[in-house]
Amino acid sequence: VLPFPSQVVYNRVGKCGSRTVVLLLRILSEKHGFNLVTSDIHNKTRLTKNEQMELIKNISTAEQPYLFTRHVHFLNFSRFGGDQPVYINIIRDPVNRFLSNYFFRRFGDWRGEQNHMIRTPNMRQEERYLDINVCILENYPECSNPRLFYIIPYFCGQHPRCREPGEWALERAKLNVNENFLLVGILEELEDVLLLLERFLPHYFKDVLSIYKNPEHRKLGNLTVTVKKTVPSPEAIQILYQRMRYEYEFYYYVKEQFHLLKRKFGLKSHTRKPRPRPEFFIPSPLETEEPIDDEEEDDEKWLEDIYKR
């Protein structure tokens, strides 16, 4: 038994900075000698019971310490008799995530002018150049539920109800965040996410921030930025907000937990003022202004408990 978490799963949410993080993990795995287990399957997040069993078996038998990464909804290892790994993940503002995905599927990124053709070879030209406002305002399937209910299932899990926009999936996702995820970060505060990962999982993430800030690495990261993005009209954005109500409630819940965690470990938040939100949303999360100085013992115990898992 290794004296640190030897099984880590990053079930990365699409278009939430995961390609940047995977670039870092490839460097870190060579630097620190852990087993980075990746998957060539990018478009199958929902699995049958047999597929879950098979994937869990394959992951669990990987050489430890390992970090497994794939776009896949939360898997409950203990349900199939396996040891529950430490989970990590990153999410972002739901509308921004949706827009990034919408244009990435059509036009790709700076790594190659034609790489989007490989990802969506059967997309018709009229669909590829469909105006984002038309898609939203005229209620095309790609711009309406259940397609917009995207982030929550990554944390809710494989149960069929996890794919239905509603309170049940939302609450189950929150529960899993609390009970099974060591850290769920916010892409808008990626440097702080990396700092906390280095603190919590140094055997995997030591020096990650210095690598991320290296100019050569930043050049590589810039190549993964989606091209040809445009901003929808205010009316269209307001409709997206309404359709993504549960996604936003989850996002702000995670953001609040992340800020509380940052405060525990003395990190201040220097974030841009958030855009105004429709009044149906939950109250604004706690903003991190000053670090908490009187909980060091609890913090260390919390980390010790994680390392005992």
Short mmCIF file of C-alpha atoms in Angstrom, two decimals:
data_model
loop_
_atom_site.label_atom_id
_atom_site.label_comp_id
_atom_site.label_asym_id
_atom_site.label_seq_id
_atom_site.Cartn_x
_atom_site.Cartn_y
_atom_site.Cartn_z
CA VAL A 1 0.00 0.00 0.00
CA LEU A 2 1.46 3.32 -1.07
CA PRO A 3 1.51 6.17 1.49
CA PHE A 4 -0.57 8.40 -0.78
CA PRO A 5 -3.68 7.96 -2.99
CA SER A 6 -2.52 5.48 -5.60
CA GLN A 7 -5.71 5.44 -7.68
CA VAL A 8 -6.89 8.77 -9.12
CA VAL A 9 -9.65 9.24 -11.70
CA TYR A 10 -10.11 12.45 -13.69
CA ASN A 11 -13.45 11.86 -15.46
CA ARG A 12 -12.97 15.04 -17.40
CA VAL A 13 -15.93 17.15 -18.48
CA GLY A 14 -15.81 18.10 -22.16
CA LYS A 15 -14.70 21.63 -23.06
CA CYS A 16 -13.64 22.46 -19.49
CA GLY A 17 -9.90 22.80 -20.04
CA SER A 18 -9.21 19.09 -19.97
CA ARG A 19 -6.93 19.09 -23.01
CA THR A 20 -4.73 21.65 -21.25
CA VAL A 21 -4.65 19.50 -18.10
CA VAL A 22 -3.90 16.30 -20.04
CA LEU A 23 -0.94 18.04 -21.70
CA LEU A 24 0.34 18.81 -18.21
CA LEU A 25 -0.31 15.25 -17.02
CA ARG A 26 1.80 13.79 -19.84
CA ILE A 27 4.75 15.87 -18.66
CA LEU A 28 4.08 15.16 -14.99
CA SER A 29 3.75 11.40 -15.45
CA GLU A 30 7.25 11.24 -16.91
CA LYS A 31 8.64 13.62 -14.28
CA HIS A 32 7.12 11.84 -11.25
CA GLY A 33 6.86 8.26 -12.47
CA PHE A 34 3.14 7.58 -12.18
CA ASN A 35 1.09 5.63 -14.68
CA LEU A 36 -1.06 7.93 -16.84
CA VAL A 37 -3.91 5.79 -18.23
CA THR A 38 -5.84 7.47 -21.04
CA SER A 39 -8.58 6.32 -23.37
CA ASP A 40 -9.15 6.69 -27.10
CA ILE A 41 -12.92 6.70 -26.50
CA HIS A 42 -14.09 10.32 -26.43
CA ASN A 43 -17.81 10.13 -27.16
CA LYS A 44 -19.19 7.40 -24.90
CA THR A 45 -19.91 8.79 -21.45
CA ARG A 46 -22.91 6.58 -20.60
CA LEU A 47 -22.24 2.89 -20.10
CA THR A 48 -24.30 -0.25 -19.69
CA LYS A 49 -23.84 -2.26 -16.51
CA ASN A 50 -21.51 -4.70 -18.28
CA GLU A 51 -19.52 -1.84 -19.78
CA GLN A 52 -19.17 -0.27 -16.33
CA MET A 53 -17.93 -3.55 -14.86
CA GLU A 54 -15.44 -4.02 -17.68
CA LEU A 55 -14.08 -0.48 -17.46
CA ILE A 56 -13.79 -0.59 -13.66
CA LYS A 57 -11.96 -3.92 -13.92
CA ASN A 58 -9.54 -2.49 -16.50
CA ILE A 59 -8.90 0.64 -14.44
CA SER A 60 -8.48 -1.22 -11.15
CA THR A 61 -5.88 -3.59 -12.57
CA ALA A 62 -3.67 -0.78 -13.93
CA GLU A 63 -0.20 -0.48 -12.46
CA GLN A 64 -0.28 1.78 -9.40
CA PRO A 65 0.09 4.63 -8.80
CA TYR A 66 -2.09 5.56 -11.71
CA LEU A 67 -4.16 8.50 -12.88
CA PHE A 68 -6.94 7.47 -15.25
CA THR A 69 -8.57 10.08 -17.48
CA ARG A 70 -11.52 9.84 -19.85
CA HIS A 71 -14.74 11.67 -20.72
CA VAL A 72 -17.09 9.42 -18.74
CA HIS A 73 -19.90 9.96 -16.25
CA PHE A 74 -19.11 9.13 -12.62
CA LEU A 75 -18.50 5.43 -11.95
CA ASN A 76 -19.24 3.90 -8.55
CA PHE A 77 -16.40 1.40 -8.10
CA SER A 78 -17.68 0.19 -4.73
CA ARG A 79 -20.96 -0.88 -6.32
CA PHE A 80 -19.00 -3.55 -8.21
CA GLY A 81 -16.76 -4.52 -5.30
CA GLY A 82 -13.81 -2.34 -6.25
CA ASP A 83 -11.85 0.20 -4.21
CA GLN A 84 -13.25 3.67 -4.75
CA PRO A 85 -10.51 5.87 -6.27
CA VAL A 86 -9.92 9.54 -5.55
CA TYR A 87 -11.84 11.62 -8.10
CA ILE A 88 -10.87 15.06 -9.41
CA ASN A 89 -12.51 17.27 -12.03
CA ILE A 90 -12.87 20.80 -13.39
CA ILE A 91 -16.01 22.58 -14.61
CA ARG A 92 -16.72 26.01 -16.08
CA ASP A 93 -19.52 28.50 -16.66
CA PRO A 94 -22.20 26.37 -18.42
CA VAL A 95 -23.02 28.86 -21.20
CA ASN A 96 -19.33 29.36 -21.99
CA ARG A 97 -18.83 25.58 -22.03
CA PHE A 98 -21.76 25.13 -24.41
CA LEU A 99 -20.54 27.86 -26.79
CA SER A 100 -17.01 26.44 -26.82
CA ASN A 101 -18.37 23.01 -27.71
CA TYR A 102 -20.77 24.38 -30.34
CA PHE A 103 -18.00 26.08 -32.31
CA PHE A 104 -15.34 23.43 -31.64
CA ARG A 105 -17.53 20.76 -33.24
CA ARG A 106 -17.79 22.96 -36.33
CA PHE A 107 -14.41 24.62 -36.65
CA GLY A 108 -11.94 22.91 -34.33
CA ASP A 109 -8.97 24.80 -32.85
CA TRP A 110 -5.62 26.26 -33.86
CA ARG A 111 -3.90 22.86 -34.04
CA GLY A 112 -5.13 22.35 -37.60
CA GLU A 113 -7.56 23.97 -39.98
CA GLN A 114 -9.24 20.68 -40.88
CA ASN A 115 -9.29 18.79 -37.58
CA HIS A 116 -12.99 19.56 -37.11
CA MET A 117 -13.70 17.64 -40.32
CA ILE A 118 -12.26 14.52 -38.67
CA ARG A 119 -14.45 14.94 -35.58
CA THR A 120 -17.68 15.70 -37.45
CA PRO A 121 -17.26 14.26 -40.96
CA ASN A 122 -21.01 13.74 -41.48
CA MET A 123 -22.07 17.26 -40.52
CA ARG A 124 -23.83 18.95 -43.43
CA GLN A 125 -22.57 22.37 -44.50
CA GLU A 126 -25.83 24.11 -43.59
CA GLU A 127 -25.55 22.60 -40.10
CA ARG A 128 -21.87 23.52 -39.78
CA TYR A 129 -22.59 27.16 -40.52
CA LEU A 130 -25.87 27.33 -38.60
CA ASP A 131 -26.10 30.69 -36.84
CA ILE A 132 -25.94 30.20 -33.08
CA ASN A 133 -28.87 32.58 -32.52
CA VAL A 134 -31.06 30.61 -34.94
CA CYS A 135 -30.11 27.39 -33.18
CA ILE A 136 -31.13 28.80 -29.78
CA LEU A 137 -34.15 30.91 -30.68
CA GLU A 138 -35.69 28.32 -32.99
CA ASN A 139 -35.11 25.54 -30.47
CA TYR A 140 -32.89 23.23 -32.50
CA PRO A 141 -32.12 19.96 -30.61
CA GLU A 142 -28.43 20.89 -30.20
CA CYS A 143 -29.39 24.09 -28.37
CA SER A 144 -32.14 22.76 -26.10
CA ASN A 145 -32.61 20.19 -23.36
CA PRO A 146 -31.65 17.43 -22.83
CA ARG A 147 -28.49 18.30 -24.83
CA LEU A 148 -27.84 21.30 -22.59
CA PHE A 149 -27.98 19.12 -19.47
CA TYR A 150 -24.33 18.18 -19.78
CA ILE A 151 -22.18 18.88 -16.71
CA ILE A 152 -24.36 17.38 -13.97
CA PRO A 153 -24.36 13.79 -15.35
CA TYR A 154 -20.55 13.69 -15.01
CA PHE A 155 -21.09 13.91 -11.25
CA CYS A 156 -24.49 12.27 -10.88
CA GLY A 157 -23.38 8.99 -12.47
CA GLN A 158 -24.66 6.24 -14.72
CA HIS A 159 -28.25 5.99 -13.42
CA PRO A 160 -30.78 6.75 -16.22
CA ARG A 161 -32.29 9.56 -14.13
CA CYS A 162 -28.91 11.30 -14.14
CA ARG A 163 -29.63 12.27 -17.75
CA GLU A 164 -32.98 13.90 -16.93
CA PRO A 165 -32.78 17.64 -16.09
CA GLY A 166 -34.22 17.99 -12.59
CA GLU A 167 -33.71 18.14 -8.84
CA TRP A 168 -33.00 14.41 -8.45
CA ALA A 169 -29.92 14.46 -10.68
CA LEU A 170 -28.78 17.80 -9.25
CA GLU A 171 -28.90 16.61 -5.64
CA ARG A 172 -27.22 13.31 -6.43
CA ALA A 173 -24.44 15.18 -8.25
CA LYS A 174 -23.90 17.44 -5.22
CA LEU A 175 -23.78 14.39 -2.94
CA ASN A 176 -21.14 12.71 -5.09
CA VAL A 177 -19.05 15.90 -5.14
CA ASN A 178 -19.09 15.92 -1.34
CA GLU A 179 -18.46 12.22 -0.83
CA ASN A 180 -16.29 11.05 -3.74
CA PHE A 181 -14.37 14.01 -5.20
CA LEU A 182 -11.18 15.27 -3.61
CA LEU A 183 -11.43 18.45 -5.67
CA VAL A 184 -13.76 19.93 -8.25
CA GLY A 185 -12.20 23.12 -9.55
CA ILE A 186 -13.37 26.04 -11.64
CA LEU A 187 -11.71 26.61 -15.01
CA GLU A 188 -11.98 30.38 -14.59
CA GLU A 189 -9.55 30.00 -11.65
CA LEU A 190 -7.32 27.31 -13.16
CA GLU A 191 -4.07 28.46 -11.52
CA ASP A 192 -5.68 28.08 -8.09
CA VAL A 193 -6.99 24.65 -9.11
CA LEU A 194 -3.44 23.60 -10.01
CA LEU A 195 -2.09 25.02 -6.73
CA LEU A 196 -4.57 22.95 -4.71
CA LEU A 197 -3.92 19.81 -6.77
CA GLU A 198 -0.20 20.24 -6.05
CA ARG A 199 -0.99 20.59 -2.34
CA PHE A 200 -3.39 17.62 -2.15
CA LEU A 201 -1.69 15.24 -4.61
CA PRO A 202 2.00 16.19 -4.74
CA HIS A 203 3.05 12.75 -6.01
CA TYR A 204 1.16 13.58 -9.20
CA PHE A 205 1.08 17.38 -9.44
CA LYS A 206 4.31 18.67 -7.86
CA ASP A 207 5.63 21.63 -9.94
CA VAL A 208 2.48 21.69 -12.10
CA LEU A 209 2.04 25.46 -11.84
CA SER A 210 5.60 26.25 -12.91
CA ILE A 211 5.18 23.92 -15.91
CA TYR A 212 1.83 25.53 -16.77
CA LYS A 213 3.37 29.02 -16.65
CA ASN A 214 6.35 28.03 -18.81
CA PRO A 215 6.15 30.05 -22.06
CA GLU A 216 6.75 26.97 -24.22
CA HIS A 217 3.88 25.14 -22.57
CA ARG A 218 1.61 28.18 -22.88
CA LYS A 219 2.22 28.12 -26.62
CA LEU A 220 1.01 24.51 -26.77
CA GLY A 221 -2.00 25.38 -24.64
CA ASN A 222 -2.97 28.23 -26.94
CA LEU A 223 -3.27 25.78 -29.83
CA THR A 224 -6.25 24.12 -28.12
CA VAL A 225 -8.35 27.32 -28.09
CA THR A 226 -11.55 26.96 -30.14
CA VAL A 227 -11.65 29.17 -33.25
CA LYS A 228 -14.42 31.20 -34.92
CA LYS A 229 -16.47 31.64 -31.75
CA THR A 230 -19.15 34.32 -31.79
CA VAL A 231 -21.29 35.67 -28.97
CA PRO A 232 -25.06 35.09 -29.13
CA SER A 233 -27.51 37.94 -28.69
CA PRO A 234 -28.60 38.91 -25.15
CA GLU A 235 -32.01 37.41 -25.86
CA ALA A 236 -30.46 34.08 -26.88
CA ILE A 237 -28.17 34.04 -23.83
CA GLN A 238 -31.14 34.69 -21.55
CA ILE A 239 -32.92 31.68 -23.08
CA LEU A 240 -29.82 29.55 -22.52
CA TYR A 241 -29.77 30.62 -18.87
CA GLN A 242 -33.37 29.53 -18.47
CA ARG A 243 -32.77 26.17 -20.13
CA MET A 244 -29.62 25.56 -18.08
CA ARG A 245 -31.11 26.45 -14.71
CA TYR A 246 -29.99 23.22 -13.02
CA GLU A 247 -26.54 23.41 -14.60
CA TYR A 248 -26.08 26.87 -13.10
CA GLU A 249 -27.31 25.85 -9.68
CA PHE A 250 -24.72 23.07 -9.71
CA TYR A 251 -21.99 25.35 -11.06
CA TYR A 252 -22.50 27.95 -8.34
CA TYR A 253 -22.68 25.26 -5.67
CA VAL A 254 -19.31 23.85 -6.81
CA LYS A 255 -17.85 27.34 -7.09
CA GLU A 256 -18.89 28.13 -3.51
CA GLN A 257 -17.32 24.90 -2.23
CA PHE A 258 -14.15 25.64 -4.19
CA HIS A 259 -13.90 29.15 -2.71
CA LEU A 260 -14.40 27.79 0.80
CA LEU A 261 -11.60 25.29 0.15
CA LYS A 262 -9.33 28.06 -1.10
CA ARG A 263 -10.00 30.06 2.03
CA LYS A 264 -9.07 27.08 4.21
CA PHE A 265 -5.68 26.91 2.55
CA GLY A 266 -5.03 30.64 2.46
CA LEU A 267 -5.66 31.41 -1.21
CA LYS A 268 -7.31 34.69 -2.12
CA SER A 269 -9.62 34.92 -5.10
CA HIS A 270 -8.76 37.49 -7.72
CA THR A 271 -11.56 36.91 -10.19
CA ARG A 272 -13.46 39.14 -12.55
CA LYS A 273 -16.84 40.37 -11.46
CA PRO A 274 -19.40 37.77 -12.57
CA ARG A 275 -21.99 38.71 -15.16
CA PRO A 276 -25.48 39.54 -13.82
CA ARG A 277 -27.59 36.44 -13.34
CA PRO A 278 -31.33 35.97 -13.82
CA GLU A 279 -33.20 36.26 -10.56
CA PHE A 280 -34.22 32.58 -10.45
CA PHE A 281 -30.67 31.56 -9.52
CA ILE A 282 -29.52 30.72 -6.01
CA PRO A 283 -27.84 33.51 -3.98
CA SER A 284 -24.32 34.50 -4.94
CA PRO A 285 -21.67 32.15 -3.54
CA LEU A 286 -19.29 33.30 -0.83
CA GLU A 287 -16.45 35.34 -2.25
CA THR A 288 -12.94 34.60 -1.00
CA GLU A 289 -11.33 37.73 0.38
CA GLU A 290 -9.21 36.87 3.40
CA PRO A 291 -7.68 33.51 4.33
CA ILE A 292 -8.83 31.71 7.45
CA ASP A 293 -5.99 31.31 9.93
CA ASP A 294 -7.54 29.29 12.74
CA GLU A 295 -8.32 25.93 11.13
CA GLU A 296 -4.88 24.50 10.38
CA GLU A 297 -5.34 21.37 12.49
CA ASP A 298 -8.66 20.57 10.83
CA ASP A 299 -7.13 21.11 7.41
CA GLU A 300 -4.29 18.71 8.09
CA LYS A 301 -6.67 16.09 9.49
CA TRP A 302 -8.81 16.46 6.38
CA LEU A 303 -5.79 15.81 4.18
CA GLU A 304 -4.75 12.84 6.35
CA ASP A 305 -8.22 11.31 5.94
CA ILE A 306 -7.94 11.63 2.15
CA TYR A 307 -4.55 9.92 2.20
CA LYS A 308 -5.95 7.02 4.19
CA ARG A 309 -8.57 6.20 1.54
#
